[in-house]
PDB file of C-alpha atoms in Angstrom:
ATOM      1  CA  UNK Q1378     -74.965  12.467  -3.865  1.00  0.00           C
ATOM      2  CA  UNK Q1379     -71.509  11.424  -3.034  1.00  0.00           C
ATOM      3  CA  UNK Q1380     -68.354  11.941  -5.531  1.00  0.00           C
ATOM      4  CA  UNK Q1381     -67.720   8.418  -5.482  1.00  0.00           C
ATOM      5  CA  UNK Q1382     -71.676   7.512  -6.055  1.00  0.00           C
ATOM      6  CA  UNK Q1383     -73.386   6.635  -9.752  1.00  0.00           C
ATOM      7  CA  UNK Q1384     -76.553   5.364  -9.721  1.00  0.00           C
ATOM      8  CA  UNK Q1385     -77.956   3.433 -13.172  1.00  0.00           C
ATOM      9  CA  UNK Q1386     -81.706   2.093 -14.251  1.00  0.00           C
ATOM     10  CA  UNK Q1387     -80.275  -0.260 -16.614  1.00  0.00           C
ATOM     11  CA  UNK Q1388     -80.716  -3.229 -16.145  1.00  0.00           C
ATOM     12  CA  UNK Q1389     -82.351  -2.514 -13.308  1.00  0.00           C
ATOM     13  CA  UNK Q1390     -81.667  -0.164 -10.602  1.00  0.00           C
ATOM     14  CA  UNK Q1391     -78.470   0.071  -8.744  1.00  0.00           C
ATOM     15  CA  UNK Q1392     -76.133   1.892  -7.331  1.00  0.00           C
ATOM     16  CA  UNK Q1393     -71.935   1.868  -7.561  1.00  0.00           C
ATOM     17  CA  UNK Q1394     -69.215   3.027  -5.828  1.00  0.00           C
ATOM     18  CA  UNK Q1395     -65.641   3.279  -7.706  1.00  0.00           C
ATOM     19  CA  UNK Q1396     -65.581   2.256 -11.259  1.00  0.00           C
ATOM     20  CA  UNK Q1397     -61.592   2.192 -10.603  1.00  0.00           C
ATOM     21  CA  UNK Q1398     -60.670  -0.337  -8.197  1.00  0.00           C
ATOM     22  CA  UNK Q1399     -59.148  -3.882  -8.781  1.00  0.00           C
ATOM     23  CA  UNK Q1400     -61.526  -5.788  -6.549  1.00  0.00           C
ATOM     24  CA  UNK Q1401     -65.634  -5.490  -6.859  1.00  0.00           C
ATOM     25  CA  UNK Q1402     -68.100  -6.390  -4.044  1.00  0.00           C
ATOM     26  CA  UNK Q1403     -71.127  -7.185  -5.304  1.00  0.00           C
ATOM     27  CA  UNK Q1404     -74.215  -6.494  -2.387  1.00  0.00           C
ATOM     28  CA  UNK Q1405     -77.410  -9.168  -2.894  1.00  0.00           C
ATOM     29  CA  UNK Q1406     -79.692  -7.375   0.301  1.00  0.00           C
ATOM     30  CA  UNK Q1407     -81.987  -9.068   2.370  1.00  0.00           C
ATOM     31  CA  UNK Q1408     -85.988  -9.040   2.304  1.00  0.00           C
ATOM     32  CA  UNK Q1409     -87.116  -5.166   2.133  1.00  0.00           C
ATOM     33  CA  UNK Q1410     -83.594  -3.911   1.497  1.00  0.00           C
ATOM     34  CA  UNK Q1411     -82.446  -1.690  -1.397  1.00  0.00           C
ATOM     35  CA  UNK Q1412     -79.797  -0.792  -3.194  1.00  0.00           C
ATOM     36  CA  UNK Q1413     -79.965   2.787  -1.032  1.00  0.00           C
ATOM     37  CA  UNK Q1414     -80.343   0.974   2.289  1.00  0.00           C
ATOM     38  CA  UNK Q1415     -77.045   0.572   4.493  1.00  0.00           C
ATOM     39  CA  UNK Q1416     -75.309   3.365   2.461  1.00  0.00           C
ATOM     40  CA  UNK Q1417     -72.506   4.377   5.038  1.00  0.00           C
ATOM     41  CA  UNK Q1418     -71.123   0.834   4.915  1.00  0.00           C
ATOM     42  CA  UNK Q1419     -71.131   0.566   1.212  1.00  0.00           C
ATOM     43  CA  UNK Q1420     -69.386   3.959   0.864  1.00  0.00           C
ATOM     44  CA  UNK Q1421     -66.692   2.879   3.699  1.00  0.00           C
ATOM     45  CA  UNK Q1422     -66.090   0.357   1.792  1.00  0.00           C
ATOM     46  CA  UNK Q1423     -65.334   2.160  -1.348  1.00  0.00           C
ATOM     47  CA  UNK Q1424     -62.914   4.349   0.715  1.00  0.00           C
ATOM     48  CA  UNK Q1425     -61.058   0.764   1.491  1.00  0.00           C
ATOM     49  CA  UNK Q1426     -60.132   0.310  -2.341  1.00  0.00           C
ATOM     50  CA  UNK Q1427     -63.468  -1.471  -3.245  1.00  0.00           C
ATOM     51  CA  UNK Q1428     -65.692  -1.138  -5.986  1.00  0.00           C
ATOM     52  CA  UNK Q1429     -69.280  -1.871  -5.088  1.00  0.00           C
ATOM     53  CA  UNK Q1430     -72.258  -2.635  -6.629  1.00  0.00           C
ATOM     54  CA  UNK Q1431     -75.517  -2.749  -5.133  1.00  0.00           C
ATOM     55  CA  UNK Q1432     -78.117  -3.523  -7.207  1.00  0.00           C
ATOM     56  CA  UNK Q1433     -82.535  -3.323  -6.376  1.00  0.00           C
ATOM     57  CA  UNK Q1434     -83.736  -7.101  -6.373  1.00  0.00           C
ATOM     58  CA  UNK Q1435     -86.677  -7.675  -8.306  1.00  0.00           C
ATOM     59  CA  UNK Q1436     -89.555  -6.368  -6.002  1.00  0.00           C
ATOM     60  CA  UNK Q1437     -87.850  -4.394  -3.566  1.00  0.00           C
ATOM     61  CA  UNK Q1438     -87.023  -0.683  -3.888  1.00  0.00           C
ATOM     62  CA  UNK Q1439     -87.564   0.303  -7.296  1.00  0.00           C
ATOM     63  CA  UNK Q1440     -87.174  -2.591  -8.996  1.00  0.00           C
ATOM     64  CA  UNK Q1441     -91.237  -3.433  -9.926  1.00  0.00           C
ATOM     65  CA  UNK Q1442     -91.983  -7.455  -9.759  1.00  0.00           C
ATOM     66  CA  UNK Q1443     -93.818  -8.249 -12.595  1.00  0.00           C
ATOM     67  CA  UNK Q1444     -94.134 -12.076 -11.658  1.00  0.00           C
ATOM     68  CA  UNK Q1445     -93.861 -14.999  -9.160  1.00  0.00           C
ATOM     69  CA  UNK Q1446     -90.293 -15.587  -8.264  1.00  0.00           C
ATOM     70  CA  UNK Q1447     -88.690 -18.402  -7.508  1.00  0.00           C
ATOM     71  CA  UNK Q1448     -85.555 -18.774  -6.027  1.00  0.00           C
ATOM     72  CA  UNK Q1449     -83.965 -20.150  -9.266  1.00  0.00           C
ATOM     73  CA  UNK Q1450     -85.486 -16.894 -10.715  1.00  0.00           C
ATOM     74  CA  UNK Q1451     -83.704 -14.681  -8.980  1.00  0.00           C
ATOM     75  CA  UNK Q1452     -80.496 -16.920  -9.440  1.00  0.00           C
ATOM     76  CA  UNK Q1453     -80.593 -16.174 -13.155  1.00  0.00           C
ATOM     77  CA  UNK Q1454     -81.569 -12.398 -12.486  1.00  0.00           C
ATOM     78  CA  UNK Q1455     -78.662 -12.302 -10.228  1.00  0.00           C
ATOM     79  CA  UNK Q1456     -76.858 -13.458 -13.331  1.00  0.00           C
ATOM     80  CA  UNK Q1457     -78.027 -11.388 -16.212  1.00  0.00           C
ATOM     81  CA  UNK Q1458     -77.152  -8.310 -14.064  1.00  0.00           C
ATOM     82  CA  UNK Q1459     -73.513  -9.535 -13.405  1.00  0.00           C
ATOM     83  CA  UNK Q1460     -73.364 -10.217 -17.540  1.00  0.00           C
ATOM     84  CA  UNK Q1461     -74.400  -7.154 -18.177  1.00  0.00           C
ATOM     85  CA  UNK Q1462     -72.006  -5.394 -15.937  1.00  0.00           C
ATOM     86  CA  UNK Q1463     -69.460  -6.984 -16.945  1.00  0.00           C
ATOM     87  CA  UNK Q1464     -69.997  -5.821 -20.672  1.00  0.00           C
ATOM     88  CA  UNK Q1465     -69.258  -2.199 -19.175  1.00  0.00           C
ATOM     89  CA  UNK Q1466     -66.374  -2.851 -16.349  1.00  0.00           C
ATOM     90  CA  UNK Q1467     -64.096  -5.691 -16.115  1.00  0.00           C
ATOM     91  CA  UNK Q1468     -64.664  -7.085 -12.905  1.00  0.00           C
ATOM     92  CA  UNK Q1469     -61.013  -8.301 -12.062  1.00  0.00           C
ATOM     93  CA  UNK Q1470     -62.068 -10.057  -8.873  1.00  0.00           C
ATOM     94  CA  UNK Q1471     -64.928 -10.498  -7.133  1.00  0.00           C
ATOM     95  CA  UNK Q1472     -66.466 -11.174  -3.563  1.00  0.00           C
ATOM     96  CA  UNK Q1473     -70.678 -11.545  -3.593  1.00  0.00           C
ATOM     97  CA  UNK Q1474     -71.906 -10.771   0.152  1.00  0.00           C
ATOM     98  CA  UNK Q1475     -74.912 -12.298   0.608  1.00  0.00           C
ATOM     99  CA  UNK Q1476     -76.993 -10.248   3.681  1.00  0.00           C
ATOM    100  CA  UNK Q1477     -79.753 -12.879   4.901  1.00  0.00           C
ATOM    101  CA  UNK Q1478     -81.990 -13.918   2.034  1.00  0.00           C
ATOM    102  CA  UNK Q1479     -79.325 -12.554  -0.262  1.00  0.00           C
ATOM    103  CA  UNK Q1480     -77.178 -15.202   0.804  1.00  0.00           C
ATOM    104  CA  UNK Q1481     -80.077 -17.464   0.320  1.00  0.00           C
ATOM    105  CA  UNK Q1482     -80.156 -16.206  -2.997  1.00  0.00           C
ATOM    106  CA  UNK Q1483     -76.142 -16.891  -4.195  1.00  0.00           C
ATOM    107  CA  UNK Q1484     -75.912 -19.946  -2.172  1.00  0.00           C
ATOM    108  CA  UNK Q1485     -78.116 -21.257  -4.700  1.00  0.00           C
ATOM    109  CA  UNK Q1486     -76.512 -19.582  -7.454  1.00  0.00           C
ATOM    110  CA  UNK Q1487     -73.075 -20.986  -6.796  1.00  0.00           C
ATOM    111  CA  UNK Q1488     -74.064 -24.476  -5.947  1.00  0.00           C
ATOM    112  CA  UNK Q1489     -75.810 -24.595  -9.387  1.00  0.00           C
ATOM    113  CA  UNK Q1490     -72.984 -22.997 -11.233  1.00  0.00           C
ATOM    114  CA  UNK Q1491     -75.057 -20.270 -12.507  1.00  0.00           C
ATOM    115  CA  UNK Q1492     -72.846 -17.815 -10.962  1.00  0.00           C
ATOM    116  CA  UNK Q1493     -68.953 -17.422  -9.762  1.00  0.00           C
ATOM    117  CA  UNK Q1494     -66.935 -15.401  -7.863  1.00  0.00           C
ATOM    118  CA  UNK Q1495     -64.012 -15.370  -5.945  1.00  0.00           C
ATOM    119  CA  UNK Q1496     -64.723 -14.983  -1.858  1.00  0.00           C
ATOM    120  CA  UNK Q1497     -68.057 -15.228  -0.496  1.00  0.00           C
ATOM    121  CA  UNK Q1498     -69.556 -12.953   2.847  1.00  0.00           C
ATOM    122  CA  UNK Q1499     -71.879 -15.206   4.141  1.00  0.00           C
ATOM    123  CA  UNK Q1500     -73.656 -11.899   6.697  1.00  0.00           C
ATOM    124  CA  UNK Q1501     -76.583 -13.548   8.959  1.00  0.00           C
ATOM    125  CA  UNK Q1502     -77.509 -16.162   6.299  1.00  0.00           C
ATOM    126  CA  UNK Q1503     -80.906 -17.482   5.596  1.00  0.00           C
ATOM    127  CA  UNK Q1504     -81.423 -21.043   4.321  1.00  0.00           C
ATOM    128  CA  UNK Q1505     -80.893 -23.176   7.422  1.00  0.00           C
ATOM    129  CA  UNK Q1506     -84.191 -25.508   8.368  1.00  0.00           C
ATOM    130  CA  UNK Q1507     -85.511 -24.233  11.557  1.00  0.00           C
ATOM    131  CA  UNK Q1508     -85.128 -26.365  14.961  1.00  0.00           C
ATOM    132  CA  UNK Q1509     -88.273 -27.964  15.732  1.00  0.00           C
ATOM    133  CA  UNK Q1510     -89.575 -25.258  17.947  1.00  0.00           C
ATOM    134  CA  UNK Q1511     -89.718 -23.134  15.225  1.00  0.00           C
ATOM    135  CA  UNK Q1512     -91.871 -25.669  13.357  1.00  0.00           C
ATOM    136  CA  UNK Q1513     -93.935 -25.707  16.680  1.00  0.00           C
ATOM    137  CA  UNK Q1514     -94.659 -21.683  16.595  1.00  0.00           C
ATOM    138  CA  UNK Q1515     -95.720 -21.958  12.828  1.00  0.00           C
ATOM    139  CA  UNK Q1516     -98.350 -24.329  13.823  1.00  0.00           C
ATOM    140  CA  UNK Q1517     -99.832 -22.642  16.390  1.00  0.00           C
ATOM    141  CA  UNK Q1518     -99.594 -19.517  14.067  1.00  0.00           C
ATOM    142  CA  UNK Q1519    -101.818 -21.701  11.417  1.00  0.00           C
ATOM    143  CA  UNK Q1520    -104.105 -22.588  14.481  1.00  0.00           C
ATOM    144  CA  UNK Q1521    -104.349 -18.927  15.048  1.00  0.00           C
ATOM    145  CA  UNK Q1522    -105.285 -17.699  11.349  1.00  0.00           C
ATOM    146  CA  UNK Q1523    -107.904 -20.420  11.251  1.00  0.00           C
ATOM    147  CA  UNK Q1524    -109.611 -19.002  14.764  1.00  0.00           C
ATOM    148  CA  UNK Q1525    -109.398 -15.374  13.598  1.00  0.00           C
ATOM    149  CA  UNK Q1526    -111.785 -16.219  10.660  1.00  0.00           C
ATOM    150  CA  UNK Q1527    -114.424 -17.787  12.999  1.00  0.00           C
ATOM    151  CA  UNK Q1528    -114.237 -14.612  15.306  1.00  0.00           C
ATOM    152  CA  UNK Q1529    -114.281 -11.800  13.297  1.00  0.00           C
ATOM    153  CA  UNK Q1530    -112.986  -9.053  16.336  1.00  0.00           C
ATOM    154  CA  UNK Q1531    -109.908 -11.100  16.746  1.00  0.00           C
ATOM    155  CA  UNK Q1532    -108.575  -9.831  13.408  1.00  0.00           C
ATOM    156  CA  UNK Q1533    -107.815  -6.972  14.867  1.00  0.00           C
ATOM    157  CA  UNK Q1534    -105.247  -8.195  16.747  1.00  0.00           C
ATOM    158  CA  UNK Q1535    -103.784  -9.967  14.133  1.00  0.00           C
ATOM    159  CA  UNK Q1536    -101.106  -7.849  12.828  1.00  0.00           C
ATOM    160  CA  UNK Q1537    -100.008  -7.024  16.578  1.00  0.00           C
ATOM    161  CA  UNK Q1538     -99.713 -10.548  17.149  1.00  0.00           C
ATOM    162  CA  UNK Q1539     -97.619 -11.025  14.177  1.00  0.00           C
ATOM    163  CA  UNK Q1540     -95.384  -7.847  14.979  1.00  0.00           C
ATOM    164  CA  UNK Q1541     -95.143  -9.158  18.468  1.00  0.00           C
ATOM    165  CA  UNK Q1542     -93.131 -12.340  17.176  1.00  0.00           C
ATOM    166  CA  UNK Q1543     -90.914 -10.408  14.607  1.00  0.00           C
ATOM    167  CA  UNK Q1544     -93.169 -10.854  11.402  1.00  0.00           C
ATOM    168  CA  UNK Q1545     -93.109  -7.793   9.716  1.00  0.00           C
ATOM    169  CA  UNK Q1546     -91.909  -9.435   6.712  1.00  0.00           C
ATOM    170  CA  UNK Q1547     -94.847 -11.054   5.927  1.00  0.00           C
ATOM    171  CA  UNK Q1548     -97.037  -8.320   6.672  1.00  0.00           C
ATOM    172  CA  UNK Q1549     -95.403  -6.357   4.298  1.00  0.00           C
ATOM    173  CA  UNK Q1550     -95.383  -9.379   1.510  1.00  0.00           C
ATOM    174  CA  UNK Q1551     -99.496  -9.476   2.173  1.00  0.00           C
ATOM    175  CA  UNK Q1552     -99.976  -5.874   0.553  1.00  0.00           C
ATOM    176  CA  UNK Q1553     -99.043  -7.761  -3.170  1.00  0.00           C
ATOM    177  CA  UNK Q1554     -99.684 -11.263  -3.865  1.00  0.00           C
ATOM    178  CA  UNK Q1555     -96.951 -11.356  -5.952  1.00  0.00           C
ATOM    179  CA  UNK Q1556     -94.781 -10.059  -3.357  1.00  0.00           C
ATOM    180  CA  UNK Q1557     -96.046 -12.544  -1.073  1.00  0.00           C
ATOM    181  CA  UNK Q1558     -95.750 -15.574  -3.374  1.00  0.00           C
ATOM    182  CA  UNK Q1559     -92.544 -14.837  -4.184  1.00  0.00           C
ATOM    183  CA  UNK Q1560     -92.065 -14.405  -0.280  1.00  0.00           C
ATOM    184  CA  UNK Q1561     -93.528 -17.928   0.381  1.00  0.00           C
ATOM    185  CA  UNK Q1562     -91.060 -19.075  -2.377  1.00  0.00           C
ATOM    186  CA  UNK Q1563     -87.829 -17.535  -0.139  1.00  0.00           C
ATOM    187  CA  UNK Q1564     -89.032 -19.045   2.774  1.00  0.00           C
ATOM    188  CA  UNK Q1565     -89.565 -22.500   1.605  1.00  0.00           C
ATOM    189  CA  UNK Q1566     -86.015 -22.498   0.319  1.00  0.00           C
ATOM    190  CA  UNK Q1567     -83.683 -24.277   2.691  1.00  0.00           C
ATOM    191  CA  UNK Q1568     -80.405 -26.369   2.105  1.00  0.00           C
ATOM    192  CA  UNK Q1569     -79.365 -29.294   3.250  1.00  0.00           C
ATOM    193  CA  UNK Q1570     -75.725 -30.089   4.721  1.00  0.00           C
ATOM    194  CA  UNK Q1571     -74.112 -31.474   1.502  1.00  0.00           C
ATOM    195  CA  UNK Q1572     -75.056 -27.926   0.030  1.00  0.00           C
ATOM    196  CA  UNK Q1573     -73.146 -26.131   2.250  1.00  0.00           C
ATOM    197  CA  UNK Q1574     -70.249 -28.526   2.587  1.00  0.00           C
ATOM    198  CA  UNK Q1575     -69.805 -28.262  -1.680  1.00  0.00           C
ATOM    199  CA  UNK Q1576     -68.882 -24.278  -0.796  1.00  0.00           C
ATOM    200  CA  UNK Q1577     -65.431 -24.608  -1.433  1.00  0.00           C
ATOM    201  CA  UNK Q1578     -64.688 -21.035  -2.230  1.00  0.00           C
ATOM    202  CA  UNK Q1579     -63.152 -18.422   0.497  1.00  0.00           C
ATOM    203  CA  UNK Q1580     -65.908 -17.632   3.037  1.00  0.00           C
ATOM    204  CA  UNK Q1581     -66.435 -15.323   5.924  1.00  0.00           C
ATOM    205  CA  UNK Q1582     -69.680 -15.900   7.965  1.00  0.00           C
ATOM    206  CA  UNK Q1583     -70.300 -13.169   9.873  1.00  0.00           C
ATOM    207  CA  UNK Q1584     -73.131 -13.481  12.640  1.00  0.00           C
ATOM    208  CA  UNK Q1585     -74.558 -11.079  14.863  1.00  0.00           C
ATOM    209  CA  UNK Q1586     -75.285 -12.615  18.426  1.00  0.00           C
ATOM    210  CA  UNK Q1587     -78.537 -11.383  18.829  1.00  0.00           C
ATOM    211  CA  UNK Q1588     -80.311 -11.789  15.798  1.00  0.00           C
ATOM    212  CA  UNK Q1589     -83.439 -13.068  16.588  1.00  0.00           C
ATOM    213  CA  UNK Q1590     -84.173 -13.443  12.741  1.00  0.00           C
ATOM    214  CA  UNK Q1591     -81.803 -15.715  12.147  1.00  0.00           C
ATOM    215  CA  UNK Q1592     -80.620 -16.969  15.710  1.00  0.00           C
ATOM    216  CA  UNK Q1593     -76.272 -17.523  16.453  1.00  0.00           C
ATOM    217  CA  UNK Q1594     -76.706 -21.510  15.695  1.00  0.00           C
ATOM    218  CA  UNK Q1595     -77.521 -21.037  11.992  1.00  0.00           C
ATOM    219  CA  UNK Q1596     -74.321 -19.639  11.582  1.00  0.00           C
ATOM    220  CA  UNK Q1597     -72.232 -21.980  13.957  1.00  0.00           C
ATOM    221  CA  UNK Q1598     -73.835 -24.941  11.913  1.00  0.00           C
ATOM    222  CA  UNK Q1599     -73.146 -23.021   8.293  1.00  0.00           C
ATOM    223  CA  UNK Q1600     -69.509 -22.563   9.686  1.00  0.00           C
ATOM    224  CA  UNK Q1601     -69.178 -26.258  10.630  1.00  0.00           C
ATOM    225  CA  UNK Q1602     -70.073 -27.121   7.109  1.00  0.00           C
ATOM    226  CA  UNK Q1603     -67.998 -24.847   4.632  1.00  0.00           C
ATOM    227  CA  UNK Q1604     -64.773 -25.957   4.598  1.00  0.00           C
ATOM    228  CA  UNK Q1605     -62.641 -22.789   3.901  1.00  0.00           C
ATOM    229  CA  UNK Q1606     -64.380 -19.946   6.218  1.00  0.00           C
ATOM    230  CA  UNK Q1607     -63.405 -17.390   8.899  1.00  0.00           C
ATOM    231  CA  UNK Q1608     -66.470 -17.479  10.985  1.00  0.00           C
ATOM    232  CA  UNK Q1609     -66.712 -14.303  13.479  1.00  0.00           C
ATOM    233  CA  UNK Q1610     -69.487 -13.181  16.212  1.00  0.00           C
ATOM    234  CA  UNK Q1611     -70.343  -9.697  16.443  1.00  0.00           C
ATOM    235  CA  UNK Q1612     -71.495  -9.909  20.455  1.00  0.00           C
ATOM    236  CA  UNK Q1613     -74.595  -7.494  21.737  1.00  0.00           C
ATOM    237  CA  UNK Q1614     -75.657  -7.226  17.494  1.00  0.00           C
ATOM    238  CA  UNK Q1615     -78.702  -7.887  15.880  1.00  0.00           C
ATOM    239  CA  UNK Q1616     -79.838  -8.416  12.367  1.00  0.00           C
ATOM    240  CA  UNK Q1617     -79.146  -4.865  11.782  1.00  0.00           C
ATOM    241  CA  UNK Q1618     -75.742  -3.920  12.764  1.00  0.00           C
ATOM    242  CA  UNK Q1619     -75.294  -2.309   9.286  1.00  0.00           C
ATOM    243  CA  UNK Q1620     -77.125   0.505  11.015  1.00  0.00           C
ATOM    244  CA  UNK Q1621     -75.754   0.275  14.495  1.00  0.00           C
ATOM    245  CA  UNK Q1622     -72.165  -0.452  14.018  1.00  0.00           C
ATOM    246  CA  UNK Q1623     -71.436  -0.011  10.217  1.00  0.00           C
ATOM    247  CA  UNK Q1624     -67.718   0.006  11.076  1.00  0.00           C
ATOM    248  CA  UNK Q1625     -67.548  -2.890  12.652  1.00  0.00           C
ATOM    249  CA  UNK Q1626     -69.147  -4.617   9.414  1.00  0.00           C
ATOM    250  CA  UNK Q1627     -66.967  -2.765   7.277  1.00  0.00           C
ATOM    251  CA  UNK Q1628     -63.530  -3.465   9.722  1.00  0.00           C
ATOM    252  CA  UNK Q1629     -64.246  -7.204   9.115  1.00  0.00           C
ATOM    253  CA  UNK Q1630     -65.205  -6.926   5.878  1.00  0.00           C
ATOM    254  CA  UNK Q1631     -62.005  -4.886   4.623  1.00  0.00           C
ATOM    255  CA  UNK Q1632     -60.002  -7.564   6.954  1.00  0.00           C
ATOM    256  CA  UNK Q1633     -61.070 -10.903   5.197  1.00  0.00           C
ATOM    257  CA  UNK Q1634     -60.622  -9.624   1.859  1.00  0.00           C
ATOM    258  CA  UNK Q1635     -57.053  -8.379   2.503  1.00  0.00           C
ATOM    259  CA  UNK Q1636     -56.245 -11.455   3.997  1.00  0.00           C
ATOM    260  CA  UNK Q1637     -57.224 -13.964   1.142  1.00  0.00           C
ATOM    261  CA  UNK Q1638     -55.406 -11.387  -1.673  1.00  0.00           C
ATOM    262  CA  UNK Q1639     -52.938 -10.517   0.372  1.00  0.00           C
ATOM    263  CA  UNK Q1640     -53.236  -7.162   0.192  1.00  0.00           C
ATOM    264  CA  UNK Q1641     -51.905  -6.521   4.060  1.00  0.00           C
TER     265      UNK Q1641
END
């Protein structure tokens, strides 16, 4: 384990880097991240004057789910843990990065003031209601579940169907139906424009150009609508350019913070 690393179980697990910095980054991951996922960027980052923390959501990594979450749930979780950091390490400033459903999650937070910070990363953002083709593929997808029931054999080619069009999220969600409540819950939470637009804090929005999670227009539309962002395309990305490029996440990173505490 790294010099710079601690992990905790309390409140839940989580990991941080540098107890002794001024400014804290606080990591909310995406669906089937972990606080040990993406660990080159988080210790680059430490390395750039940072403390970060990087805590396990509630069902992912080893944080168990005991119960349906909703997205308010995980808004108050998301709070408790920050109270309860704070209680141990003064967190002088602080920017939340929010990597797609994680930014789903603190949008909500911050917009119903059960949170705060200082600078938001807004990094491939979830939350945006899909374009109507989108709508279109879900119903022939619930045209497709009803058929596979009649025929029995098609099951089988199910899950390589559902692969095949970039579901592995909800395959994984199926194997607990907690998991894949609580799934169903994320999904179903979307914001409208006056959400975004009451973001007045500091934001970056970083997007990755081909992210075919959560397509380039979700984040040209989120830019248009927070007031105070940098918004920057990563070209030739996709969603997971924390493992293809980690410097490039951590150059832009490092960059927007200096600029807003001017620290250049």
């Amino acid at each position: 384990m790294s010099d710079i690393l601690q992990s905790y179980q309390s409140p839940s697990h989580y990991l941080a880097y540098r107890w002794d910095r001024h400014h804290t980054i606080l990591i909310l991951h995406g669906r089937w991240g972990s606080a040990s996922s993406r660990k080159q960027v988080w210790e680059w980052l430490a390395q750039q004057w940072y403390s970060v923390i990087i805590p396990d959501l509630p069902g992912f990594g080893t944080a168990p789910l005991n119960q349906i979450f909703t997205i308010d749930d995980y808004a108050h979780w998301v709070q408790d843990f920050l109270q309860d950091i704070s209680q141990h390490h003064t967190l002088w400033t602080l920017t939340i990065f929010g990597h797609s459903n994680g930014w789903r999650i603190v949008t909500y937070a911050l917009t119903h003031h059960i949170v705060s910070c200082d600078t938001l990363i807004l990094n491939n953002a979830a939350g945006i209601v899909p374009k109507p083709q989108y709508t279109i593929k879900k119903v022939l997808l619930w045209l497709w579940k009803k058929i596979y029931h009649l025929v029995p054999w098609l099951y089988k080619l199910r899950n390589l169907l559902y692969r095949s069009i970039g579901w592995h999220d909800y395959l994984e969600a199926e194997k607990n139906p907690l998991v894949k409540q609580t799934f169903l819950n994320m999904l179903a939470t979307t914001y409208s424009d006056e959400v975004y637009r009451s973001i007045s804090l500091p934001t970056l929005v970083l997007r990755w150009e081909r992210d075919s999670y959560t397509p380039l227009w979700m984040g040209q539309k989120i830019s248009s609508l927070i007031p105070n962002n940098i918004f920057v395309i990563c070209r030739w990305q996709k969603h997971g350019i924390h493992l293809t490029d980690p410097g490039r996440v951590v150059k832009e990173i490092d960059q927007f913070i200096k600029s807003w505490y001017d620290l250049l």
